[in-house]
Coordinates of C-alpha atoms (C1' of nucleotides) and ligand atoms in Angstrom, one line a residue:
Chain A
M122 CA 1.1 -18.7 2.8
Q123 CA 1.5 -14.9 3.1
T124 CA 0.7 -12.1 0.8
F125 CA 3.4 -9.9 -0.7
T126 CA 2.3 -7.2 1.8
E127 CA 2.6 -9.5 4.8
E128 CA 6.0 -10.6 3.6
N129 CA 7.2 -7.1 3.3
Y130 CA 6.0 -6.2 6.8
L131 CA 7.8 -9.2 8.3
K132 CA 11.0 -8.5 6.4
T133 CA 10.9 -4.9 7.6
I134 CA 10.2 -5.8 11.2
Y135 CA 13.1 -8.2 11.0
K136 CA 15.5 -5.6 9.6
L137 CA 14.5 -2.9 12.1
S138 CA 14.7 -5.2 15.2
E139 CA 18.5 -5.7 15.2
G140 CA 18.9 -7.9 18.2
S141 CA 15.2 -8.4 19.0
A142 CA 14.4 -4.8 20.1
P143 CA 10.7 -4.0 19.6
V144 CA 9.8 -2.0 16.5
S145 CA 7.5 1.0 16.6
T146 CA 4.5 1.7 14.4
N147 CA 5.9 4.9 13.0
Q148 CA 9.2 3.3 12.1
L149 CA 7.4 0.7 10.0
A150 CA 5.1 3.3 8.4
A151 CA 8.1 5.4 7.4
I152 CA 10.0 2.5 5.7
L153 CA 7.0 0.8 4.2
N154 CA 5.8 4.1 2.7
T155 CA 2.4 3.9 4.3
K156 CA 0.4 5.5 7.2
A157 CA 0.6 4.6 10.8
A158 CA -3.1 3.6 10.8
S159 CA -2.4 1.1 8.1
V160 CA 0.5 -0.4 10.0
T161 CA -1.7 -0.8 13.1
D162 CA -4.3 -2.7 11.0
M163 CA -1.6 -5.0 9.6
L164 CA 0.0 -5.6 13.0
K165 CA -3.3 -6.8 14.3
K166 CA -3.6 -9.2 11.4
L167 CA 0.0 -10.6 11.7
S168 CA -0.6 -10.9 15.4
E169 CA -3.7 -13.0 14.8
K170 CA -1.6 -15.2 12.6
K171 CA 1.0 -15.6 15.3
L172 CA 3.7 -14.2 13.2
I173 CA 4.5 -11.4 15.5
D174 CA 4.1 -10.5 19.2
Y175 CA 2.3 -7.2 19.3
T176 CA 1.4 -5.1 22.3
R177 CA -0.6 -1.9 21.8
Y178 CA 1.3 1.3 22.3
Y179 CA 4.4 -0.6 23.0
G180 CA 5.8 -2.2 19.8
V181 CA 6.2 -5.5 17.9
T182 CA 8.7 -8.3 17.7
L183 CA 8.7 -11.4 15.5
T184 CA 7.7 -14.8 16.7
E185 CA 10.0 -17.8 15.7
V186 CA 7.7 -18.6 12.8
G187 CA 7.6 -15.0 11.7
K188 CA 11.3 -14.7 11.9
K189 CA 11.8 -17.8 9.8
I190 CA 9.6 -16.3 7.1
A191 CA 11.4 -13.0 7.3
V192 CA 14.8 -14.6 6.9
D193 CA 13.6 -16.5 4.0
V194 CA 12.4 -13.4 2.2
V195 CA 15.8 -11.8 2.9
R196 CA 17.4 -15.0 1.5
R197 CA 15.4 -14.8 -1.7
H198 CA 16.0 -11.1 -2.1
R199 CA 19.8 -11.4 -1.8
L200 CA 20.0 -14.5 -4.0
W201 CA 18.1 -12.8 -6.8
E202 CA 20.4 -9.7 -6.4
Y203 CA 23.4 -12.0 -6.8
F204 CA 21.9 -13.6 -9.8
L205 CA 21.1 -10.3 -11.5
V206 CA 24.7 -9.0 -11.0
E207 CA 26.7 -12.2 -11.6
K208 CA 24.6 -13.8 -14.3
L209 CA 22.7 -11.0 -16.0
N210 CA 25.5 -8.4 -15.6
F211 CA 23.4 -5.7 -13.9
K212 CA 25.3 -3.2 -11.8
W213 CA 25.0 -3.2 -8.0
D214 CA 22.9 0.0 -8.0
E215 CA 20.3 -1.4 -10.5
V216 CA 19.2 -4.6 -8.8
H217 CA 17.3 -3.7 -5.7
D218 CA 13.9 -2.9 -7.2
M219 CA 13.8 -6.0 -9.3
A220 CA 14.8 -8.1 -6.3
E221 CA 11.9 -6.5 -4.3
E222 CA 9.6 -8.2 -6.8
L223 CA 11.5 -11.4 -7.3
E224 CA 11.7 -12.1 -3.5
H225 CA 8.0 -12.8 -3.4
I226 CA 8.1 -15.7 -5.9
S227 CA 6.9 -18.5 -3.7
S228 CA 8.6 -21.7 -4.8
T229 CA 11.2 -22.9 -2.3
E230 CA 12.5 -25.4 -4.8
L231 CA 13.2 -22.5 -7.2
V232 CA 15.3 -20.6 -4.7
D233 CA 17.2 -23.6 -3.7
R234 CA 18.0 -24.4 -7.3
L235 CA 19.0 -20.9 -8.0
D236 CA 21.3 -21.1 -5.0
Q237 CA 22.9 -24.3 -6.3
F238 CA 23.2 -22.8 -9.9
M239 CA 25.3 -20.0 -8.5
D240 CA 27.3 -22.3 -6.3
Y241 CA 25.9 -21.1 -2.9
P242 CA 27.2 -17.5 -2.7
A243 CA 27.7 -16.3 0.8
Y244 CA 27.3 -12.5 0.2
D245 CA 25.1 -10.4 -2.0
P246 CA 26.4 -7.6 -4.3
H247 CA 26.3 -5.2 -1.4
G248 CA 28.2 -7.4 1.0
D249 CA 25.1 -8.5 2.9
P250 CA 25.2 -12.2 4.0
I251 CA 22.8 -14.6 2.2
P252 CA 21.0 -16.9 4.7
D253 CA 21.3 -20.6 3.7
K254 CA 18.2 -22.8 3.1
H255 CA 18.0 -23.5 6.9
G256 CA 18.1 -19.8 7.7
R257 CA 21.6 -19.8 9.0
I258 CA 23.5 -16.5 8.4
K259 CA 27.3 -15.9 8.4
H260 CA 28.2 -12.6 10.0
H261 CA 31.1 -10.6 8.8
E262 CA 33.3 -8.7 11.2
F263 CA 32.4 -5.4 9.7
K264 CA 33.7 -2.0 10.7
P265 CA 32.9 1.3 9.1
I266 CA 35.8 3.3 7.6
S267 CA 34.9 6.1 10.1
Q268 CA 36.2 3.8 12.8
L269 CA 39.6 3.3 11.3
D270 CA 42.6 5.3 12.5
V271 CA 45.2 7.0 10.2
D272 CA 47.3 4.5 8.5
E273 CA 45.0 1.6 9.1
S274 CA 43.8 -0.3 6.1
G275 CA 40.9 -2.7 5.2
V276 CA 39.1 -4.4 2.4
I277 CA 35.7 -3.0 1.4
S278 CA 33.2 -5.7 2.2
G279 CA 29.8 -4.0 2.5
V280 CA 27.8 -0.8 2.5
R281 CA 25.2 0.5 5.0
E282 CA 23.4 2.6 2.5
H283 CA 21.9 1.0 -0.6
S284 CA 20.6 4.0 -2.6
P285 CA 21.6 4.0 -6.3
P286 CA 23.1 7.5 -6.1
F287 CA 25.4 6.4 -3.2
L288 CA 26.4 3.2 -5.0
Q289 CA 27.1 5.1 -8.2
Y290 CA 29.2 7.5 -6.3
L291 CA 31.3 4.7 -4.8
E292 CA 31.7 3.1 -8.2
K293 CA 33.0 6.4 -9.6
L294 CA 35.6 6.6 -6.8
N295 CA 36.5 2.9 -7.3
L296 CA 35.3 2.2 -3.8
M297 CA 33.8 -1.2 -4.7
L298 CA 33.6 -4.5 -2.8
G299 CA 37.0 -6.3 -2.6
N300 CA 39.1 -3.2 -3.0
Q301 CA 41.6 -2.4 -0.4
I302 CA 41.7 1.1 1.2
R303 CA 44.1 2.8 3.5
V304 CA 43.4 5.8 5.6
I305 CA 45.9 8.6 5.0
E306 CA 44.4 11.4 7.0
I307 CA 41.3 12.3 9.0
L308 CA 40.5 16.0 8.8
A309 CA 40.1 17.5 12.3
Y310 CA 37.4 20.0 11.5
D311 CA 34.8 17.7 9.8
Q312 CA 36.1 14.2 10.3
S313 CA 36.2 13.7 6.5
V314 CA 38.6 10.9 5.5
V315 CA 41.4 11.0 3.0
L316 CA 42.3 7.5 1.7
T317 CA 43.9 5.6 -1.1
V318 CA 42.4 2.6 -3.0
N319 CA 44.4 -0.5 -4.0
Q320 CA 47.8 1.1 -3.3
S321 CA 47.2 3.8 -5.9
E322 CA 49.0 7.1 -5.7
N323 CA 45.7 8.9 -6.0
K324 CA 44.2 10.3 -2.8
I325 CA 40.5 10.6 -2.5
S326 CA 38.5 12.3 0.2
I327 CA 35.1 11.3 1.5
S328 CA 32.8 12.8 4.0
K329 CA 32.3 11.5 7.5
E330 CA 28.8 10.4 6.5
A331 CA 30.1 8.4 3.6
A332 CA 32.8 6.9 5.8
K333 CA 30.2 5.6 8.2
N334 CA 28.4 3.9 5.3
I335 CA 31.3 1.9 3.9
L336 CA 32.2 -1.2 5.8
V337 CA 35.6 -2.9 5.8
T338 CA 37.1 -6.1 7.1
S339 CA 40.7 -6.2 8.2
Chain B
M185 CA 1.0 -0.5 -15.7
Q186 CA -1.3 -3.5 -15.3
T187 CA -2.0 -5.6 -12.3
F188 CA -1.3 -9.3 -12.3
T189 CA -5.0 -10.0 -12.7
E190 CA -5.3 -7.7 -15.7
E191 CA -2.2 -9.3 -17.3
N192 CA -3.7 -12.7 -16.8
Y193 CA -7.0 -11.7 -18.5
L194 CA -5.1 -10.2 -21.4
K195 CA -3.0 -13.3 -21.8
T196 CA -6.0 -15.5 -21.7
I197 CA -8.0 -13.5 -24.2
Y198 CA -5.0 -13.6 -26.5
K199 CA -4.6 -17.4 -26.3
L200 CA -8.3 -18.0 -26.8
S201 CA -8.7 -15.7 -29.7
E202 CA -6.7 -17.7 -32.3
G203 CA -6.9 -15.5 -35.4
S204 CA -8.8 -12.7 -33.7
A205 CA -12.1 -14.5 -33.1
P206 CA -14.1 -12.9 -30.3
V207 CA -13.8 -14.6 -26.9
S208 CA -16.8 -15.3 -24.7
T209 CA -17.3 -14.5 -21.0
N210 CA -17.8 -18.1 -20.0
Q211 CA -14.7 -19.3 -21.8
L212 CA -12.7 -16.8 -19.8
A213 CA -14.4 -17.7 -16.6
A214 CA -13.5 -21.3 -17.1
I215 CA -9.9 -20.8 -17.8
L216 CA -9.3 -18.1 -15.3
N217 CA -11.0 -20.2 -12.6
T218 CA -13.5 -17.5 -11.7
K219 CA -17.1 -16.6 -12.2
A220 CA -18.8 -15.1 -15.2
A221 CA -19.9 -12.1 -13.2
S222 CA -16.3 -11.4 -12.2
V223 CA -15.2 -11.6 -15.8
T224 CA -17.9 -9.1 -16.9
D225 CA -16.6 -6.7 -14.3
M226 CA -13.0 -7.0 -15.5
L227 CA -14.0 -6.7 -19.1
K228 CA -15.6 -3.3 -18.4
K229 CA -12.4 -2.2 -16.7
L230 CA -10.1 -3.4 -19.5
S231 CA -12.4 -1.8 -22.0
E232 CA -12.2 1.5 -20.1
K233 CA -8.5 1.3 -20.3
K234 CA -8.7 0.6 -24.1
L235 CA -6.9 -2.7 -23.9
I236 CA -9.9 -4.6 -25.3
D237 CA -12.8 -4.1 -27.6
Y238 CA -15.8 -5.3 -25.7
T239 CA -19.4 -5.5 -26.8
R240 CA -22.0 -6.7 -24.3
Y241 CA -23.5 -10.2 -25.0
Y242 CA -21.2 -10.5 -28.0
G243 CA -17.6 -11.0 -26.9
V244 CA -14.2 -9.4 -26.6
T245 CA -11.1 -8.9 -28.7
L246 CA -7.8 -7.3 -27.9
T247 CA -6.9 -3.8 -29.1
E248 CA -3.4 -3.3 -30.5
V249 CA -2.2 -2.0 -27.2
G250 CA -3.8 -4.9 -25.4
K251 CA -2.3 -7.4 -27.8
K252 CA 1.1 -6.0 -27.3
I253 CA 0.9 -6.5 -23.5
A254 CA -0.5 -10.0 -23.9
V255 CA 2.3 -11.0 -26.2
D256 CA 4.8 -9.6 -23.8
V257 CA 3.4 -11.6 -20.9
V258 CA 3.6 -14.7 -23.1
R259 CA 7.2 -13.8 -23.9
R260 CA 8.1 -13.5 -20.3
H261 CA 6.3 -16.8 -19.4
R262 CA 8.1 -18.8 -22.0
L263 CA 11.5 -17.2 -21.4
W264 CA 11.3 -18.0 -17.7
E265 CA 10.2 -21.6 -18.5
Y266 CA 13.2 -22.0 -20.7
F267 CA 15.5 -20.6 -18.0
L268 CA 14.1 -23.0 -15.4
V269 CA 14.6 -26.0 -17.7
E270 CA 17.9 -25.1 -19.3
K271 CA 19.7 -23.4 -16.4
L272 CA 18.1 -24.7 -13.3
N273 CA 17.5 -28.2 -14.6
F274 CA 13.8 -28.5 -13.9
K275 CA 11.8 -30.9 -15.9
W276 CA 9.3 -29.7 -18.5
D277 CA 6.4 -30.7 -16.4
E278 CA 7.5 -28.7 -13.3
V279 CA 7.9 -25.2 -14.7
H280 CA 4.5 -23.9 -15.6
D281 CA 3.4 -22.8 -12.2
M282 CA 6.6 -21.0 -11.4
A283 CA 6.5 -19.2 -14.7
E284 CA 2.9 -18.1 -14.0
E285 CA 4.4 -16.1 -11.1
L286 CA 7.6 -15.0 -12.8
E287 CA 5.8 -13.7 -15.9
H288 CA 4.5 -10.8 -13.9
I289 CA 7.9 -9.4 -12.9
S290 CA 7.7 -6.0 -14.5
S291 CA 11.1 -5.0 -15.6
T292 CA 11.5 -5.1 -19.4
E293 CA 15.3 -4.8 -19.0
L294 CA 15.3 -7.9 -16.8
V295 CA 13.5 -10.0 -19.5
D296 CA 15.7 -8.7 -22.3
R297 CA 18.9 -9.6 -20.3
L298 CA 17.5 -13.0 -19.5
D299 CA 16.9 -13.5 -23.2
Q300 CA 20.4 -12.5 -24.0
F301 CA 21.9 -14.7 -21.2
M302 CA 20.2 -17.7 -22.8
D303 CA 21.2 -16.7 -26.3
Y304 CA 17.8 -15.8 -27.6
P305 CA 16.0 -19.1 -27.6
A306 CA 13.3 -19.5 -30.2
Y307 CA 11.1 -22.1 -28.5
D308 CA 10.2 -22.9 -24.9
P309 CA 10.4 -26.4 -23.3
H310 CA 7.0 -27.3 -24.7
G311 CA 7.9 -26.2 -28.2
D312 CA 5.9 -23.0 -28.1
P313 CA 7.6 -20.1 -29.9
I314 CA 9.1 -17.3 -27.8
P315 CA 8.2 -13.8 -29.0
D316 CA 11.2 -11.5 -29.5
K317 CA 11.5 -8.2 -27.7
H318 CA 9.4 -6.5 -30.5
G319 CA 6.6 -9.0 -30.2
R320 CA 7.5 -10.9 -33.4
I321 CA 6.7 -14.7 -33.3
K322 CA 8.1 -17.4 -35.4
H323 CA 5.6 -20.0 -36.3
H324 CA 6.4 -23.7 -36.7
E325 CA 4.8 -25.8 -39.3
F326 CA 3.2 -28.1 -36.8
K327 CA 1.1 -31.1 -37.4
P328 CA -0.4 -33.5 -34.8
I329 CA 0.7 -37.1 -35.0
S330 CA -3.0 -37.9 -35.6
Q331 CA -2.6 -36.4 -39.1
L332 CA 0.3 -38.5 -40.2
D333 CA -0.3 -41.6 -42.4
V334 CA 1.2 -45.0 -41.9
D335 CA 5.0 -44.9 -42.6
E336 CA 5.2 -41.2 -42.3
S337 CA 7.7 -39.8 -39.8
G338 CA 8.3 -36.5 -38.1
V339 CA 10.3 -34.9 -35.3
I340 CA 8.4 -34.1 -32.1
S341 CA 8.4 -30.3 -31.8
G342 CA 5.6 -29.4 -29.5
V343 CA 2.6 -30.4 -27.4
R344 CA -0.9 -29.2 -27.3
E345 CA -1.6 -30.2 -23.7
H346 CA 0.6 -28.9 -20.9
S347 CA -0.6 -30.8 -17.8
P348 CA 2.1 -32.4 -15.7
P349 CA 0.6 -35.9 -16.0
F350 CA 0.5 -35.8 -19.8
L351 CA 4.1 -34.5 -19.9
Q352 CA 5.3 -37.1 -17.5
Y353 CA 3.5 -39.8 -19.6
L354 CA 5.3 -38.6 -22.7
E355 CA 8.6 -38.6 -20.9
K356 CA 8.1 -42.2 -19.8
L357 CA 7.5 -43.2 -23.5
N358 CA 10.5 -41.2 -24.6
L359 CA 8.2 -39.0 -26.6
M360 CA 10.2 -35.8 -26.0
L361 CA 11.0 -32.8 -28.1
G362 CA 13.6 -33.5 -30.8
N363 CA 12.9 -37.2 -31.0
Q364 CA 11.9 -38.7 -34.3
I365 CA 8.9 -40.9 -34.5
R366 CA 7.5 -43.1 -37.3
V367 CA 4.0 -44.2 -37.6
I368 CA 3.8 -48.0 -38.0
E369 CA 0.1 -48.6 -37.8
I370 CA -3.2 -46.8 -37.2
L371 CA -5.7 -49.2 -35.7
A372 CA -9.0 -49.0 -37.5
Y373 CA -11.4 -49.4 -34.6
D374 CA -10.2 -46.6 -32.3
Q375 CA -7.6 -44.7 -34.4
S376 CA -4.9 -45.4 -31.8
V377 CA -1.4 -45.0 -33.3
V378 CA 1.5 -47.5 -33.1
L379 CA 4.9 -45.9 -33.6
T380 CA 8.6 -46.1 -33.0
V381 CA 10.9 -43.5 -31.5
N382 CA 14.3 -42.7 -32.8
Q383 CA 14.5 -45.8 -35.1
S384 CA 14.2 -48.1 -32.0
E385 CA 12.8 -51.7 -32.5
N386 CA 10.3 -51.0 -29.7
K387 CA 6.8 -50.2 -30.8
I388 CA 4.6 -48.1 -28.6
S389 CA 1.0 -47.4 -28.9
I390 CA -0.8 -44.2 -28.0
S391 CA -4.4 -43.2 -28.0
K392 CA -6.0 -41.0 -30.7
E393 CA -6.3 -38.3 -28.1
A394 CA -2.6 -38.4 -27.2
A395 CA -1.8 -38.4 -31.0
K396 CA -3.8 -35.2 -31.4
N397 CA -1.8 -33.5 -28.6
I398 CA 1.7 -34.3 -29.9
L399 CA 2.9 -32.0 -32.7
V400 CA 5.6 -32.9 -35.2
T401 CA 7.5 -31.2 -38.0
S402 CA 8.6 -33.1 -41.0
Chain C
dA91 C1' -43.0 -18.8 -33.4
dT92 C1' -43.0 -19.9 -28.9
dA93 C1' -40.8 -22.2 -25.1
dA94 C1' -36.8 -23.9 -23.0
dA95 C1' -32.1 -23.8 -22.3
dT96 C1' -28.0 -21.4 -22.3
dT97 C1' -25.2 -17.4 -21.7
dA98 C1' -24.2 -13.0 -20.0
dT99 C1' -25.1 -8.9 -17.1
dT100 C1' -26.5 -6.4 -13.0
dA101 C1' -27.3 -5.7 -8.0
dG102 C1' -25.6 -6.1 -3.8
dA103 C1' -22.3 -7.9 -0.5
dC104 C1' -17.6 -9.3 1.1
dT105 C1' -12.3 -9.2 2.0
dA106 C1' -7.7 -7.2 1.9
dA107 C1' -5.2 -3.2 2.0
dT108 C1' -5.2 1.3 2.1
dC109 C1' -6.5 6.3 3.5
dT110 C1' -8.0 10.7 6.4
dA111 C1' -9.7 12.5 10.5
dA112 C1' -10.7 12.1 15.2
dA113 C1' -9.7 10.1 19.7
dT114 C1' -6.5 8.3 23.1
dA115 C1' -2.2 7.0 25.2
dT116 C1' 2.6 8.0 26.1
dT117 C1' 6.5 10.9 26.5
dT118 C1' 8.8 15.2 27.1
dA119 C1' 9.2 19.8 28.7
dT120 C1' 8.1 23.3 31.9
Chain D
dA46 C1' 2.6 17.6 38.3
dT47 C1' 0.6 19.7 34.6
dA48 C1' 0.7 21.1 29.9
dA49 C1' 2.3 20.4 25.3
dA50 C1' 4.1 17.5 21.9
dT51 C1' 4.4 13.1 19.9
dA52 C1' 3.0 8.5 18.9
dT53 C1' -0.6 5.3 18.3
dT54 C1' -5.0 3.5 17.7
dT55 C1' -9.9 3.7 16.3
dA56 C1' -13.7 5.0 13.2
dG57 C1' -15.4 5.3 8.9
dA58 C1' -14.4 5.5 3.7
dT59 C1' -12.4 3.8 -0.5
dT60 C1' -10.6 0.7 -4.3
dA61 C1' -9.6 -3.8 -6.5
dG62 C1' -11.2 -8.1 -7.1
dT63 C1' -14.2 -11.4 -6.1
dC64 C1' -18.7 -13.8 -5.0
dT65 C1' -24.0 -15.3 -5.0
dA66 C1' -28.5 -14.5 -6.5
dA67 C1' -31.5 -12.3 -9.6
dT68 C1' -32.5 -10.5 -14.1
dA69 C1' -32.0 -10.1 -19.1
dA70 C1' -30.5 -11.3 -23.7
dT71 C1' -29.5 -14.8 -27.0
dT72 C1' -29.6 -19.3 -28.9
dT73 C1' -31.6 -23.8 -29.6
dA74 C1' -35.3 -27.0 -29.8
dT75 C1' -40.0 -28.0 -30.5
Ligands
MN211 MN1 18.3 -4.9 -2.0
MN212 MN1 21.5 -6.2 -1.3
MN213 MN1 3.5 -22.6 -19.2
MN214 MN1 5.4 -23.6 -22.1

DNA sequence: ATAAATTATTAGACTAATCTAAATATTTAT
DNA sequence: ATAAATATTTAGATTAGTCTAATAATTTAT
């Protein structure tokens, strides 16, 4: 059994180590809103418990056991987010903080029943894949809008940035999951993208930054 | 904002102080599975925070603010239990421990939405009333089976003991909420009760102890 | 009314998780 | 290759919650 704190560290290491690259102390401190010294303390502890491989001054990676726990926390987080949106009618910008608490409820049986209750959803409200009970994850073929050419289209399937203001902004522009967009123009001087949503007449313009954070499938 | 531990103390004081009687240190220690010394420490802290009125060597009662929090924790506990049974199909003997964790999820909005999602249930799976969002509680006119006379009948509406073994025992005898029982005989020598369930031919016998812990409405 | 038993509080210590400040290692720039 | 900047770790404190052992207050029994 892990404490909430340990689970949060494991989850964060997992998310930062895209493809098993070692994660640094400062990266963790920044995301976990704590100090580097505290991170070092916790890394020693998790290393003791064989949940991570940690080398001083070098970085940290998850062991198989640690990774399993991390994926399970991610599973719980995303299933609860799905529940909050689909069953309790919260909006996609409202659910993250609640899921941060709910992800630490320990019962495996509870999460599996929740999964069944919702008919085994594959993606959470932000388009992130939900690991199944064995930790298997489906990967979308995502591409940010910023990588589309003029006249290319795609279906919005995920976001790279989860902050409520960004999600609310997308909602205002009708840039929500499932909607189809088509790139009309890419402005030369700042790479901002002009596009249409769901074949509408209406052209909208988004910054290069925003375009990088909206993911589409084709 | 309170910690989990503080919430558990407040909830326990609330439950032990039926009708505002002061609660003792040892009572709390027993139920909270801790030591009297730890209880004293926490009582000082809760008193500082004005959530309880505490007099050394005398006992403790809740302030209005403390009571409000306690009732809210009870509300969350019972709503989650209802959710687990009605939506996720857990049995009534399986849900308490999960609800012990879920009751500490802080969002008020979440609990209110959950309440709405389930259409404002009045009683939890054990027959205990669920306080509404303003802290109002409906009280059943409960009576234990042990107080019924021969030939009297009633509908099972609650239990006084929540341990899984007891609940499983009741289930085995079909003594579940909503079922009607009729007292056939009360044995003189040990006050055990012979009764029928839902007009069945089948007579079952339960101890005096069990009869005290099953509550009926007439 | 005194002694004995019970109940409750205090004193002092421990663990988990955190912090600041100081020291050390590594990386980058000159 | 050395100095400067950055990143990381260690040392030492702090807070919440808990514990055991010792002390004090209250209640019960004689
Ligand atoms: Mn989230
Ligand atoms: Mn998400
Ligand atoms: Mn319960
Ligand atoms: Mn209950």
